[in-house]
Amino acid sequence: MTNIINFFAFIGLLIILLFIVTLITFYLFRKRKLDKIKIIEYVYKEEKAFSTHNINEAIFKGKKLKYAINLLQELEKENLIINISTDNNSLWKYNN
């Protein structure tokens, strides 16, 4: 009898753990989407090009440069923004 109770307790803990992992994954996915929207709004608001560092300072307060670069590259793959230079401080512009 105790083996059955332990088995169901183990299954219950696995279900709770899976639910928590799913919530965390959903939160991170949604946060990433919202950050992409912030970048698009920032670049779209002005008609000029922005450097990677300017976007990082304005949106993420200079904390997440690598994260900002990854988001910019994803937006470029989705054809929403254009990289108009190839140096370390890339310039980005909204794709009309």
CSV table of C-alpha atoms in Angstrom, one decimal:
chain,number,residue,atom,x,y,z
A,1,MET,CA,0.0,0.0,0.0
A,2,THR,CA,2.8,2.4,0.8
A,3,ASN,CA,4.5,1.7,-2.5
A,4,ILE,CA,1.3,2.8,-4.3
A,5,ILE,CA,1.1,6.0,-2.2
A,6,ASN,CA,4.8,6.7,-2.9
A,7,PHE,CA,4.3,6.1,-6.6
A,8,PHE,CA,1.4,8.5,-6.8
A,9,ALA,CA,3.3,11.1,-4.7
A,10,PHE,CA,6.2,10.8,-7.1
A,11,ILE,CA,3.9,11.3,-10.1
A,12,GLY,CA,2.3,14.3,-8.4
A,13,LEU,CA,5.6,15.9,-7.8
A,14,LEU,CA,6.6,15.3,-11.4
A,15,ILE,CA,3.4,17.0,-12.6
A,16,ILE,CA,4.0,20.0,-10.4
A,17,LEU,CA,7.6,20.3,-11.5
A,18,LEU,CA,6.5,20.1,-15.1
A,19,PHE,CA,3.9,22.8,-14.6
A,20,ILE,CA,6.5,25.1,-13.0
A,21,VAL,CA,9.0,24.5,-15.8
A,22,THR,CA,6.3,25.2,-18.3
A,23,LEU,CA,5.4,28.5,-16.6
A,24,ILE,CA,9.0,29.6,-16.5
A,25,THR,CA,9.5,28.8,-20.1
A,26,PHE,CA,6.3,30.6,-21.1
A,27,TYR,CA,7.4,33.7,-19.1
A,28,LEU,CA,10.8,33.8,-20.8
A,29,PHE,CA,9.4,33.3,-24.2
A,30,ARG,CA,6.8,36.1,-23.7
A,31,LYS,CA,9.5,38.4,-22.3
A,32,ARG,CA,11.7,37.8,-25.3
A,33,LYS,CA,8.7,38.6,-27.6
A,34,LEU,CA,8.0,41.8,-25.7
A,35,ASP,CA,11.6,42.9,-25.9
A,36,LYS,CA,11.5,42.4,-29.6
A,37,ILE,CA,8.5,44.6,-29.8
A,38,LYS,CA,10.3,47.3,-27.7
A,39,ILE,CA,13.2,47.2,-30.2
A,40,ILE,CA,10.9,47.5,-33.2
A,41,GLU,CA,9.0,50.4,-31.6
A,42,TYR,CA,12.2,52.2,-30.8
A,43,VAL,CA,13.7,51.8,-34.3
A,44,TYR,CA,10.4,52.6,-36.0
A,45,LYS,CA,9.7,55.8,-34.0
A,46,GLU,CA,12.7,57.6,-35.6
A,47,GLU,CA,13.4,57.5,-39.3
A,48,LYS,CA,17.2,57.3,-38.7
A,49,ALA,CA,19.4,54.3,-38.1
A,50,PHE,CA,20.6,53.3,-34.6
A,51,SER,CA,23.7,51.6,-33.4
A,52,THR,CA,23.6,48.4,-31.4
A,53,HIS,CA,24.9,50.2,-28.3
A,54,ASN,CA,22.3,53.0,-28.6
A,55,ILE,CA,19.5,50.5,-28.7
A,56,ASN,CA,20.9,48.6,-25.8
A,57,GLU,CA,21.3,51.8,-23.7
A,58,ALA,CA,17.8,53.0,-24.5
A,59,ILE,CA,15.9,49.7,-24.0
A,60,PHE,CA,17.9,47.6,-21.6
A,61,LYS,CA,19.8,50.4,-19.8
A,62,GLY,CA,23.1,49.0,-21.0
A,63,LYS,CA,22.8,45.7,-19.1
A,64,LYS,CA,22.3,43.1,-21.8
A,65,LEU,CA,24.4,43.8,-24.9
A,66,LYS,CA,24.7,40.2,-26.0
A,67,TYR,CA,20.9,39.7,-25.5
A,68,ALA,CA,20.2,42.8,-27.5
A,69,ILE,CA,22.5,41.7,-30.3
A,70,ASN,CA,20.7,38.3,-30.4
A,71,LEU,CA,17.3,39.9,-30.6
A,72,LEU,CA,18.5,42.3,-33.3
A,73,GLN,CA,19.8,39.4,-35.4
A,74,GLU,CA,16.5,37.5,-34.9
A,75,LEU,CA,14.6,40.6,-36.1
A,76,GLU,CA,16.9,40.8,-39.1
A,77,LYS,CA,16.1,37.2,-40.0
A,78,GLU,CA,12.4,38.0,-39.8
A,79,ASN,CA,13.0,41.0,-42.2
A,80,LEU,CA,11.7,43.6,-39.7
A,81,ILE,CA,15.0,45.5,-39.5
A,82,ILE,CA,18.1,45.9,-41.6
A,83,ASN,CA,21.7,45.8,-40.6
A,84,ILE,CA,23.3,48.6,-42.7
A,85,SER,CA,26.9,48.1,-41.5
A,86,THR,CA,29.2,45.2,-40.7
A,87,ASP,CA,31.5,46.6,-38.0
A,88,ASN,CA,31.3,45.9,-34.2
A,89,ASN,CA,28.9,48.8,-33.6
A,90,SER,CA,26.4,47.8,-36.2
A,91,LEU,CA,23.8,50.2,-37.5
A,92,TRP,CA,20.2,49.1,-37.6
A,93,LYS,CA,17.3,50.6,-39.5
A,94,TYR,CA,13.6,49.7,-39.8
A,95,ASN,CA,12.8,47.7,-43.0
A,96,ASN,CA,10.1,49.6,-44.9
